[in-house]
PDB file of C-alpha atoms and ligand atoms in Angstrom:
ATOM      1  CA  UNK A 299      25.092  -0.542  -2.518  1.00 93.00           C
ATOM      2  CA  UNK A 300      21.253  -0.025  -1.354  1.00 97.00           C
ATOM      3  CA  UNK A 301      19.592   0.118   1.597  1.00 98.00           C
ATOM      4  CA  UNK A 302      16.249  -0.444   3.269  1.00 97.00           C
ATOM      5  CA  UNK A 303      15.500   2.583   5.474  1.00 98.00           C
ATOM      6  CA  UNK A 304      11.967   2.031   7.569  1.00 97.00           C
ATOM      7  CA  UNK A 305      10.288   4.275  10.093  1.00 97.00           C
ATOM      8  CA  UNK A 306       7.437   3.110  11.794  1.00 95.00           C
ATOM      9  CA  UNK A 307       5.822   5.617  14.765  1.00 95.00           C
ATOM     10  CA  UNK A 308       3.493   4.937  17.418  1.00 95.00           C
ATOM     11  CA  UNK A 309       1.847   7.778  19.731  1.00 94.00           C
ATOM     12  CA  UNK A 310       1.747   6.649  23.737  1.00 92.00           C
ATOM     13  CA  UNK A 311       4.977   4.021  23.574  1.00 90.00           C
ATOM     14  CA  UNK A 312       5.999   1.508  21.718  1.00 88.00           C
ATOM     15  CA  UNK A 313       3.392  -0.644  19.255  1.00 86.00           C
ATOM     16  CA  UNK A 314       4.272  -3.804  20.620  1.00 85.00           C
ATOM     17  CA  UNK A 315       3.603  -2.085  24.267  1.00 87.00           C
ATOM     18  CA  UNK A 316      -0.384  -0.727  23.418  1.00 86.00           C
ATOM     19  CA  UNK A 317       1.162   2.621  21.679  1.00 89.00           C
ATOM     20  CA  UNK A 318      -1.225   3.942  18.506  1.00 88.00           C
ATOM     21  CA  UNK A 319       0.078   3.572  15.325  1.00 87.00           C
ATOM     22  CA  UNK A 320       0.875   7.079  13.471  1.00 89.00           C
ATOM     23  CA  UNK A 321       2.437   6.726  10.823  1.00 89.00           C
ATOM     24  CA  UNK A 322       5.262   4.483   8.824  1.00 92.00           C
ATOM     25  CA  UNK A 323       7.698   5.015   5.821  1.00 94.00           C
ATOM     26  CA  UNK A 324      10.053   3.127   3.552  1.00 96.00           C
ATOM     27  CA  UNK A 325      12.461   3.958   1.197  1.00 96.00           C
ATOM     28  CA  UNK A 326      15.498   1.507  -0.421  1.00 97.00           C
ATOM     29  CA  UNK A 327      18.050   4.459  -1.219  1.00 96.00           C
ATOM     30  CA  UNK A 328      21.881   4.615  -1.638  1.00 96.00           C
ATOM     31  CA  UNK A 329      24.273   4.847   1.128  1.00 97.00           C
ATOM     32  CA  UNK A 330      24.606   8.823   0.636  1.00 96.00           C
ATOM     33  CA  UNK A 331      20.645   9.459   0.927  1.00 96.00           C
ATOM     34  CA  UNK A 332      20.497   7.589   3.921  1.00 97.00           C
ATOM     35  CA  UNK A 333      20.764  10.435   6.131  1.00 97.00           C
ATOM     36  CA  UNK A 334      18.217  12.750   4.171  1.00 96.00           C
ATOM     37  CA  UNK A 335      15.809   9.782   3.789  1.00 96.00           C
ATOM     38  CA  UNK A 336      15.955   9.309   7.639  1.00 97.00           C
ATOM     39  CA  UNK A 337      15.466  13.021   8.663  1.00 97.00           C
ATOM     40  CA  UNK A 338      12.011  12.985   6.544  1.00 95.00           C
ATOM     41  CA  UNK A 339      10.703  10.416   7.860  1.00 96.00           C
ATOM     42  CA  UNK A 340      11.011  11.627  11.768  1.00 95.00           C
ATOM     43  CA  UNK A 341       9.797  14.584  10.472  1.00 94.00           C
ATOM     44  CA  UNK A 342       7.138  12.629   9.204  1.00 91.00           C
ATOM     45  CA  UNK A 343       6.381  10.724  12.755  1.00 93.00           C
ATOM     46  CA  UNK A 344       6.484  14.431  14.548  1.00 93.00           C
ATOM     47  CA  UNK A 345       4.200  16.047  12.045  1.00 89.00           C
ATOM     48  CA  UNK A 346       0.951  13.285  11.445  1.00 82.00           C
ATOM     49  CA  UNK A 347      -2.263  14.034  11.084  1.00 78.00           C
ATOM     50  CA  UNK A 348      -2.976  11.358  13.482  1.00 80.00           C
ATOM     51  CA  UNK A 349      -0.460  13.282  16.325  1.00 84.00           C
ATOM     52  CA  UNK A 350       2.789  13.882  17.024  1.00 91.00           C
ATOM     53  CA  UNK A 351       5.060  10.860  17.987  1.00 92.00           C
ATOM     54  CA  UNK A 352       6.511   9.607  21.046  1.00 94.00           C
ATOM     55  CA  UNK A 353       8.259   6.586  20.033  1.00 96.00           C
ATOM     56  CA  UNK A 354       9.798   6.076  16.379  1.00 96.00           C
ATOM     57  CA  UNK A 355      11.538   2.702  15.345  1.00 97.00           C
ATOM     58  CA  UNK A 356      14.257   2.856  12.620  1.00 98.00           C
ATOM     59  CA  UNK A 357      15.769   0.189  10.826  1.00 97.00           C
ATOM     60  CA  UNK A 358      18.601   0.313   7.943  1.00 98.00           C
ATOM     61  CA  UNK A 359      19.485  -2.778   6.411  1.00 97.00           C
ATOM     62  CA  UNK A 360      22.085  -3.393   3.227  1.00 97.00           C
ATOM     63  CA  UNK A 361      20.383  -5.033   0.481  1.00 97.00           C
ATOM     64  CA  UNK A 362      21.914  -8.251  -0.981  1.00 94.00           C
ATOM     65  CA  UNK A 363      21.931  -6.899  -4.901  1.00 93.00           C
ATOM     66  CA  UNK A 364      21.565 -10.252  -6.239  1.00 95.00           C
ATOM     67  CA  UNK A 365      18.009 -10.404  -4.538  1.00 95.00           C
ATOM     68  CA  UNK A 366      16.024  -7.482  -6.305  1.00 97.00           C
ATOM     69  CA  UNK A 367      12.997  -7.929  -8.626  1.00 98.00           C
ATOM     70  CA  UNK A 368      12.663  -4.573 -11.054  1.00 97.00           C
ATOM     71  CA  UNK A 369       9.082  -4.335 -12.402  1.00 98.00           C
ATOM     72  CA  UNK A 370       7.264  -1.915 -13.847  1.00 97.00           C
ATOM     73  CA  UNK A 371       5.084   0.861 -12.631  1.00 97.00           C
ATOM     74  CA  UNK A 372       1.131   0.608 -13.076  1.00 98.00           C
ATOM     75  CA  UNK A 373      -0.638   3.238 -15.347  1.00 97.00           C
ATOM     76  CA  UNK A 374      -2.456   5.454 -13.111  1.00 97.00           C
ATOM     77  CA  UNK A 375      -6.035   6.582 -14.299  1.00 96.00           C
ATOM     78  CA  UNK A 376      -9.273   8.159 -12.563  1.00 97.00           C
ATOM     79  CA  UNK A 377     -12.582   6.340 -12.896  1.00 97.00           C
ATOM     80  CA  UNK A 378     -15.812   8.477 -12.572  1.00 95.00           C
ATOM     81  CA  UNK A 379     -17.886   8.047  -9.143  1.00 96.00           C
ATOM     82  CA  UNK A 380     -19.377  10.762  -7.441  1.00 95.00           C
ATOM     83  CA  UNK A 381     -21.448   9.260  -4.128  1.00 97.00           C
ATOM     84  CA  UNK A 382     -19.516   6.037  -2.565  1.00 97.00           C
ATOM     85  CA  UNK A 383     -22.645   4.163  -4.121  1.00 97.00           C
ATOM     86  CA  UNK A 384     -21.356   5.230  -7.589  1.00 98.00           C
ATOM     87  CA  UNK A 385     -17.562   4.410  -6.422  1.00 98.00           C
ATOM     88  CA  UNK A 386     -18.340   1.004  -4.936  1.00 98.00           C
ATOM     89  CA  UNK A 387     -20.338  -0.209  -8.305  1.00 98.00           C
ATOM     90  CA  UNK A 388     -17.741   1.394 -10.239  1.00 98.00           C
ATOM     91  CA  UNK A 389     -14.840  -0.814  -8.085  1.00 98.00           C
ATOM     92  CA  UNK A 390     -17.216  -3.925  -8.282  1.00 98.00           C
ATOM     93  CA  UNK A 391     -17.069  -3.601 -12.197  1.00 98.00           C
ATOM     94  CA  UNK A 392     -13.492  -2.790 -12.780  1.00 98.00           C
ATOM     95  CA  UNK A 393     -13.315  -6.210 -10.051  1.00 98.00           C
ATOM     96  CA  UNK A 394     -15.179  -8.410 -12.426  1.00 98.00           C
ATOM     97  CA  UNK A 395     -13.421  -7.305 -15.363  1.00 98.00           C
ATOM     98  CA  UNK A 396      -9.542  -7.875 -13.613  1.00 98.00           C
ATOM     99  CA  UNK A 397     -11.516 -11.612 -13.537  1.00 98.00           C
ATOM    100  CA  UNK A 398     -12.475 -11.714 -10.014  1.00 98.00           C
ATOM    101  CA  UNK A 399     -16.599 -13.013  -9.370  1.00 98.00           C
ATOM    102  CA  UNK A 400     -19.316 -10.249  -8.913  1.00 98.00           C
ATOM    103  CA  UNK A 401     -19.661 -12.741  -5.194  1.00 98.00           C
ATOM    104  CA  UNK A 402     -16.095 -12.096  -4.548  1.00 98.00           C
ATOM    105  CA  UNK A 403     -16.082  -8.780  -5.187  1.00 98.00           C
ATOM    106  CA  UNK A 404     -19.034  -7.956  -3.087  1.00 98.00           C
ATOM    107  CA  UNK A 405     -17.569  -9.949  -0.494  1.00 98.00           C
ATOM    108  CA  UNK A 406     -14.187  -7.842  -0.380  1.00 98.00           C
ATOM    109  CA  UNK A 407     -16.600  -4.684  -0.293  1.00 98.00           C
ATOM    110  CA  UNK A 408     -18.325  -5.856   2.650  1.00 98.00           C
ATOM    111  CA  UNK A 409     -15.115  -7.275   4.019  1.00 97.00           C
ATOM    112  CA  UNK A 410     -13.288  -4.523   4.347  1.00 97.00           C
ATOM    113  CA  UNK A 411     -16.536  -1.649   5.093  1.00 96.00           C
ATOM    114  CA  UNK A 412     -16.959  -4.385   8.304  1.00 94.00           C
ATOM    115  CA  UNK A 413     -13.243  -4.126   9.881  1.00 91.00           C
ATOM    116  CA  UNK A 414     -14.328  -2.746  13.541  1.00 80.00           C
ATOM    117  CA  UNK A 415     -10.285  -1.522  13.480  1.00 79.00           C
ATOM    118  CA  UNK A 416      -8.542  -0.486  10.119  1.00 75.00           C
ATOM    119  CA  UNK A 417      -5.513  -3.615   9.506  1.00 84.00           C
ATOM    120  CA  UNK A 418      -2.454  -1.727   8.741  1.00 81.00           C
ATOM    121  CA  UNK A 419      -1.886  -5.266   5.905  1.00 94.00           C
ATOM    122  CA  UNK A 420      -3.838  -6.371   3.799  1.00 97.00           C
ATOM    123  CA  UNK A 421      -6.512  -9.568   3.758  1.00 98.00           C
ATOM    124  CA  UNK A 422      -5.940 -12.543   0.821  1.00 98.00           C
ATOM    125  CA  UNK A 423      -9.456 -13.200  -0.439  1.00 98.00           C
ATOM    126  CA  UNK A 424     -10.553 -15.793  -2.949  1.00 98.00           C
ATOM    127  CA  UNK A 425     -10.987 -14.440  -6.245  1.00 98.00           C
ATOM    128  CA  UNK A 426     -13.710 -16.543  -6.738  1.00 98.00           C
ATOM    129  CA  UNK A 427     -15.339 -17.024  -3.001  1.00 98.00           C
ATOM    130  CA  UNK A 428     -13.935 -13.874  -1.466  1.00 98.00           C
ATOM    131  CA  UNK A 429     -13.259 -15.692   1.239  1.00 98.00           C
ATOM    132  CA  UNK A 430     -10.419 -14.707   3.262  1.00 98.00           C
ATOM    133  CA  UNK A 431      -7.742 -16.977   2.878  1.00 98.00           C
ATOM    134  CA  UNK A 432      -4.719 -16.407   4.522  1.00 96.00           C
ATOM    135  CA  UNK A 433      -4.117 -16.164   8.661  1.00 94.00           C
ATOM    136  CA  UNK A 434      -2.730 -12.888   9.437  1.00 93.00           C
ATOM    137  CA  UNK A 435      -5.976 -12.021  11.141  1.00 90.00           C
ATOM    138  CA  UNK A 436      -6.396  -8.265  12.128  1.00 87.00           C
ATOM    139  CA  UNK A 437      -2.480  -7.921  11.325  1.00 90.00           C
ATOM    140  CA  UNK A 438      -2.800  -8.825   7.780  1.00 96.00           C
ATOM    141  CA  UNK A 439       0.309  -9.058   4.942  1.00 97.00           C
ATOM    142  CA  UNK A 440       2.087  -6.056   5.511  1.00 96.00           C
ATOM    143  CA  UNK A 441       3.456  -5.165   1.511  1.00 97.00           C
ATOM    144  CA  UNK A 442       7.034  -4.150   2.596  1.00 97.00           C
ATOM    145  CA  UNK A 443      10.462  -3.983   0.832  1.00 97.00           C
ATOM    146  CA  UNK A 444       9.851  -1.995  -2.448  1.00 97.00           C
ATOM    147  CA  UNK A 445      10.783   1.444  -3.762  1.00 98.00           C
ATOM    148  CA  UNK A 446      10.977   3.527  -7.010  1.00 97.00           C
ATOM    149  CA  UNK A 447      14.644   3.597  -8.901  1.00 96.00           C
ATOM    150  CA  UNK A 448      14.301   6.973  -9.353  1.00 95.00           C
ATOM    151  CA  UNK A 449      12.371   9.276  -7.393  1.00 94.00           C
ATOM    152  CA  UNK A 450      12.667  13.090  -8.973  1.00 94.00           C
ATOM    153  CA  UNK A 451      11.014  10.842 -12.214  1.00 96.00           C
ATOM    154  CA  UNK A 452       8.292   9.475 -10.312  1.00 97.00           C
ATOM    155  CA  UNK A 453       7.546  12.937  -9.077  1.00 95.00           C
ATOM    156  CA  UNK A 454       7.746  14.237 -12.691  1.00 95.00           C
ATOM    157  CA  UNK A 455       5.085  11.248 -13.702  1.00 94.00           C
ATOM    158  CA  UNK A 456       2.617  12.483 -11.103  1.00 96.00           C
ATOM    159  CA  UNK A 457       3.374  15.908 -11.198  1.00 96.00           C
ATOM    160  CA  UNK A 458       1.994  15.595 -14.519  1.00 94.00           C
ATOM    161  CA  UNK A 459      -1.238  13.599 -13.599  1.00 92.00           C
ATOM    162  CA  UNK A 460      -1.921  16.246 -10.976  1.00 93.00           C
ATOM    163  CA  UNK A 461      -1.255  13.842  -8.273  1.00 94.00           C
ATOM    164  CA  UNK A 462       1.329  14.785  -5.734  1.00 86.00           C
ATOM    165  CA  UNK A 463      -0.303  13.424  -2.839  1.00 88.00           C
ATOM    166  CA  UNK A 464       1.713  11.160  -0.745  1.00 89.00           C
ATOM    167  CA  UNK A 465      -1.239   8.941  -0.261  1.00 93.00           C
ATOM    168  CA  UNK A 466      -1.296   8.311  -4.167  1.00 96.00           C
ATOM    169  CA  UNK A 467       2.632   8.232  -4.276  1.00 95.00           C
ATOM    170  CA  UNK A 468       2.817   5.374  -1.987  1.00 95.00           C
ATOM    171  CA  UNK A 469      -0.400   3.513  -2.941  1.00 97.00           C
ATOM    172  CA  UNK A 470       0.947   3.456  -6.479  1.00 98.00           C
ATOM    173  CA  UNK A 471       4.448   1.542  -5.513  1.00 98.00           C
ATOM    174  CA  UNK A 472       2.786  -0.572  -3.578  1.00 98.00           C
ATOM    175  CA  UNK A 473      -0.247  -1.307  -5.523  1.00 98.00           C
ATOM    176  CA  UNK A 474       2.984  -1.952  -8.644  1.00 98.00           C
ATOM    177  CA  UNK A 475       4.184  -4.685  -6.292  1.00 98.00           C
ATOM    178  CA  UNK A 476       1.103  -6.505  -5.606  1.00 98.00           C
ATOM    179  CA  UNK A 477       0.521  -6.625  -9.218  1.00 98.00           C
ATOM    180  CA  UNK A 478       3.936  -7.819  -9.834  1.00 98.00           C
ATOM    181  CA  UNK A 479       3.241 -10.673  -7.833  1.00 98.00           C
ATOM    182  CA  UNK A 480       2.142 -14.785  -9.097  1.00 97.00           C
ATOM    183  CA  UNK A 481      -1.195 -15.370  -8.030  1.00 98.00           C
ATOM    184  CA  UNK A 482      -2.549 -12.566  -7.501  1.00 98.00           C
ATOM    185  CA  UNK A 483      -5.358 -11.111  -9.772  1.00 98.00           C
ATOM    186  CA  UNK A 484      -6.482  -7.716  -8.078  1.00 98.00           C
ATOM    187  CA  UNK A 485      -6.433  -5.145  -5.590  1.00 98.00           C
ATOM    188  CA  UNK A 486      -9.316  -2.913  -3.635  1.00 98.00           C
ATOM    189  CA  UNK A 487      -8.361   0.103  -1.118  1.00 98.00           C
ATOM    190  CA  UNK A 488      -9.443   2.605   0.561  1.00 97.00           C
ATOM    191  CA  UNK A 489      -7.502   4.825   3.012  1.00 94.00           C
ATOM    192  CA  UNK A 490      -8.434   4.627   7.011  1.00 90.00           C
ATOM    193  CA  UNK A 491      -7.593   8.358   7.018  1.00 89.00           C
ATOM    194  CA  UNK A 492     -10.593  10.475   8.087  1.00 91.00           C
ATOM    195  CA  UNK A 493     -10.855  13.090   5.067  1.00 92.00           C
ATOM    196  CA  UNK A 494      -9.052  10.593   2.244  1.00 95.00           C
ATOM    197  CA  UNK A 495     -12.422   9.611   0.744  1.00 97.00           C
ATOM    198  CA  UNK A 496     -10.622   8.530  -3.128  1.00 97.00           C
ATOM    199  CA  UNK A 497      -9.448   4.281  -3.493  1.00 98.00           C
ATOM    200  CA  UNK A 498      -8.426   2.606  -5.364  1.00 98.00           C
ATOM    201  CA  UNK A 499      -8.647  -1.110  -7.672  1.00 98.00           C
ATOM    202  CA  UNK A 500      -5.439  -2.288  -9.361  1.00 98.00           C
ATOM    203  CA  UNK A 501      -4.817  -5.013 -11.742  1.00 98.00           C
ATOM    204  CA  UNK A 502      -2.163  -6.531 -13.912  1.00 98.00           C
ATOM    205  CA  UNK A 503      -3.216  -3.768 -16.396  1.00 96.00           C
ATOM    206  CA  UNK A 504      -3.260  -0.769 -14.476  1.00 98.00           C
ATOM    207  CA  UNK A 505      -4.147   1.532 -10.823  1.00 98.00           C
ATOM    208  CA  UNK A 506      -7.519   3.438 -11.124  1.00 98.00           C
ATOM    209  CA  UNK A 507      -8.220   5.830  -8.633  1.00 98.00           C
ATOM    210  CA  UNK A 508     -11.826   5.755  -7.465  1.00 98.00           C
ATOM    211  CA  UNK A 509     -13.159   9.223  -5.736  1.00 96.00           C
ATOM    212  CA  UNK A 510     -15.145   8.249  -3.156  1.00 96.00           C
ATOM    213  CA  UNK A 511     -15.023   4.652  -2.100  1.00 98.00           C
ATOM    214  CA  UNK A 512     -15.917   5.774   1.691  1.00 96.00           C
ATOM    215  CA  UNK A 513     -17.779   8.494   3.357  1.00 96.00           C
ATOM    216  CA  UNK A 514     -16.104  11.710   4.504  1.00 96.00           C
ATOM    217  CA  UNK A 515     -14.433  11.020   8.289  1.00 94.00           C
ATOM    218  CA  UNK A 516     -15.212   7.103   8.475  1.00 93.00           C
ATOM    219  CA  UNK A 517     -11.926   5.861  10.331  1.00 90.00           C
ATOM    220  CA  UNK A 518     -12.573   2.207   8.408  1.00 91.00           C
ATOM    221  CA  UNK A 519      -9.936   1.573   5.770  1.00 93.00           C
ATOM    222  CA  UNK A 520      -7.708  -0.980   4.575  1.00 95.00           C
ATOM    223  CA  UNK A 521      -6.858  -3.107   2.037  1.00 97.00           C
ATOM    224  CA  UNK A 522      -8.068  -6.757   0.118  1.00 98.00           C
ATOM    225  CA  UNK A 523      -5.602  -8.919  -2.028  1.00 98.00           C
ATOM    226  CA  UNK A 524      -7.811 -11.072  -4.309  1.00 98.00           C
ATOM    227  CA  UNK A 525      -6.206 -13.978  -5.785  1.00 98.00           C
ATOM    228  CA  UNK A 526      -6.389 -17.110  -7.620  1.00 98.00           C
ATOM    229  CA  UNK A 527      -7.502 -19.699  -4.816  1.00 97.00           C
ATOM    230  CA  UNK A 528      -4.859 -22.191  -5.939  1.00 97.00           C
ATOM    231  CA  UNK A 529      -2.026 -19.741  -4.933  1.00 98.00           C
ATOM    232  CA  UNK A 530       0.855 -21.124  -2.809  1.00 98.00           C
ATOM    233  CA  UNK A 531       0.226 -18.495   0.128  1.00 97.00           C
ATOM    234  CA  UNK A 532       3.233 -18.522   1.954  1.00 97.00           C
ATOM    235  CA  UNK A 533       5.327 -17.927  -1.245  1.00 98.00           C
ATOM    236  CA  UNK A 534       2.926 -14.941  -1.689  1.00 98.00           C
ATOM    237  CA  UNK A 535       3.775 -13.526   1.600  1.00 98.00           C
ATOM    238  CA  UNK A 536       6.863 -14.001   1.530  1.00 98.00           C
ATOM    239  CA  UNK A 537       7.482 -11.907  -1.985  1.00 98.00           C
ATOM    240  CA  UNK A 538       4.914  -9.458  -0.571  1.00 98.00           C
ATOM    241  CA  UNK A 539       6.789  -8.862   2.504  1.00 97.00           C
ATOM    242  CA  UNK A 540      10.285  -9.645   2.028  1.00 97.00           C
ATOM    243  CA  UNK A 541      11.432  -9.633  -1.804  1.00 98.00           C
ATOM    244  CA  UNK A 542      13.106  -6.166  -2.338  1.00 98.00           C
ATOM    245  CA  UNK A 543      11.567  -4.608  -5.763  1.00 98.00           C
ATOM    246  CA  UNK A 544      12.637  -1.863  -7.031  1.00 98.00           C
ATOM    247  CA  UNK A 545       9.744   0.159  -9.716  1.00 97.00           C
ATOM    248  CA  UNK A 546      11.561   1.354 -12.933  1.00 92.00           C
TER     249      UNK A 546
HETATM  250  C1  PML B 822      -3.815   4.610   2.123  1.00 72.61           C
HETATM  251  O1  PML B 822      -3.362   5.714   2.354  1.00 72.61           O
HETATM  252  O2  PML B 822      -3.774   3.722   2.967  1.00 72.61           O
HETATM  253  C2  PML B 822      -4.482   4.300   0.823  1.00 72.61           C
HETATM  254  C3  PML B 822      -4.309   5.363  -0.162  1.00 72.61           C
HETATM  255  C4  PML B 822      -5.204   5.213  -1.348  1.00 72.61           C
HETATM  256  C5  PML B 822      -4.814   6.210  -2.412  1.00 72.61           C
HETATM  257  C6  PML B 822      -5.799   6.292  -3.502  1.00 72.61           C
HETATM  258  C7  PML B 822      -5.433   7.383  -4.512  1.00 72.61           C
HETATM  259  O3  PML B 822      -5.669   8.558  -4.234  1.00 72.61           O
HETATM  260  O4  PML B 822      -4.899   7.066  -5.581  1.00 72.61           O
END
């Protein structure tokens, strides 16, 4: 059997009571890895960049086998940019060519450089508008439920790419998802850490990592979702947010 284990921390009390968000983690795992799976993560909430924790939320859940999508893992490749000029032209491009309008694409830049606070989910944008079309607001979709079947072999894969980060571990599962999903044509994202400069677009064909999408210790980051503007949006969300998929 499987199980969703998810951490989410906040610094000051609870989120839902005004605390700061500082940091969250997910992992569907067996019933024996529970345990170390768990202990990482408050690890995880005590040790954050953004602070040490003072409230951490755990939930473990049993995952109805019957209900999980396997997909595939996106390539992962590096596209050359070395000013966040350079890195936003370069995402613009890679944009058009996953089939989303140079106005769209523009419009996620803009979109997401503008966020006064970084949205923890993502924002739906027309592929062909860019305008933002669902109504999560400054919440966003929150991309939730997913996991890779084997972990020591996604380690091996970016190992090998020189990519052990946990940023570009966890951007990559997700980003896998997203793609995996009806409707949806492309991805753009940049971190809202201070010092994690390198985003990222995806597409049905692959991730590419884009080195400098923001400047160095802007605290604006966050994530766009562009996708075809006839797409049923609540059965996006809820595959986005509830499905369980497992990357294999
Ligand atoms: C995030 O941490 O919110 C986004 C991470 C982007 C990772 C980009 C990369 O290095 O591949």
């Amino acid at each position: 059997m499987l199980y969703s284990v998810k951490m989410r921390s906040a610094k000051g009390g609870a989120h839902e009571l005004g605390g700061k968000h500082i940091s969250g983690a997910e992992r569907i795992v067996n019933q024996e890895e529970i345990e170390r799976s768990v202990q990482a993560m408050i690890e995880r909430a005590f040790q954050h960049e953004r602070g040490c924790a003072d409230f951490i939320n755990l939930k473990i859940e049993q995952i109805v086998p019957q209900n999980i999508v396997y997909i595939r893992q996106l390539a992962i490749s590096t596209l050359a940019a070395d000013t966040m000029l350079s890195g936003r032209n370069a995402a613009v491009e890679k944009l058009i060519n996953s089939g989303v309008t140079k106005a769209a694409a523009l419009s996620g830049i803009e979109q997401l450089a503008g966020l006064s606070e970084s949205m923890h989910g993502a924002m739906l944008l027309s592929s062909t508008t860019g305008q933002r079309l669902d109504a999560a607001a400054q919440r966003g979709i929150r991309v939730s439920n997913m996991d890779v079947a084997d972990l020591p072999a996604y380690r091996m894969v970016l190992r090998n790419c020189g990519l052990l980060d946990m940023h570009v571990r966890e951007a990559v599962v997700l980003a896998s998802k997203v793609q995996s999903a009806a409707g949806v044509i492309a991805e753009l994202c940049w971190s809202d850490d201070l010092t994690y400069t390198t985003g990222y677009v995806a597409n049905k064909s692959g991730y590419y990592r884009i080195p400098h999408l923001k400047l160095l210790n802007s605290p604006n980051g966050g994530r766009a979702f562009f996708i075809k503007p006839d797409t049923n949006i609540e059965v996006l969300v809820s595959y986005l947010e509830n499905t369980p998929v497992l990357i294999r």
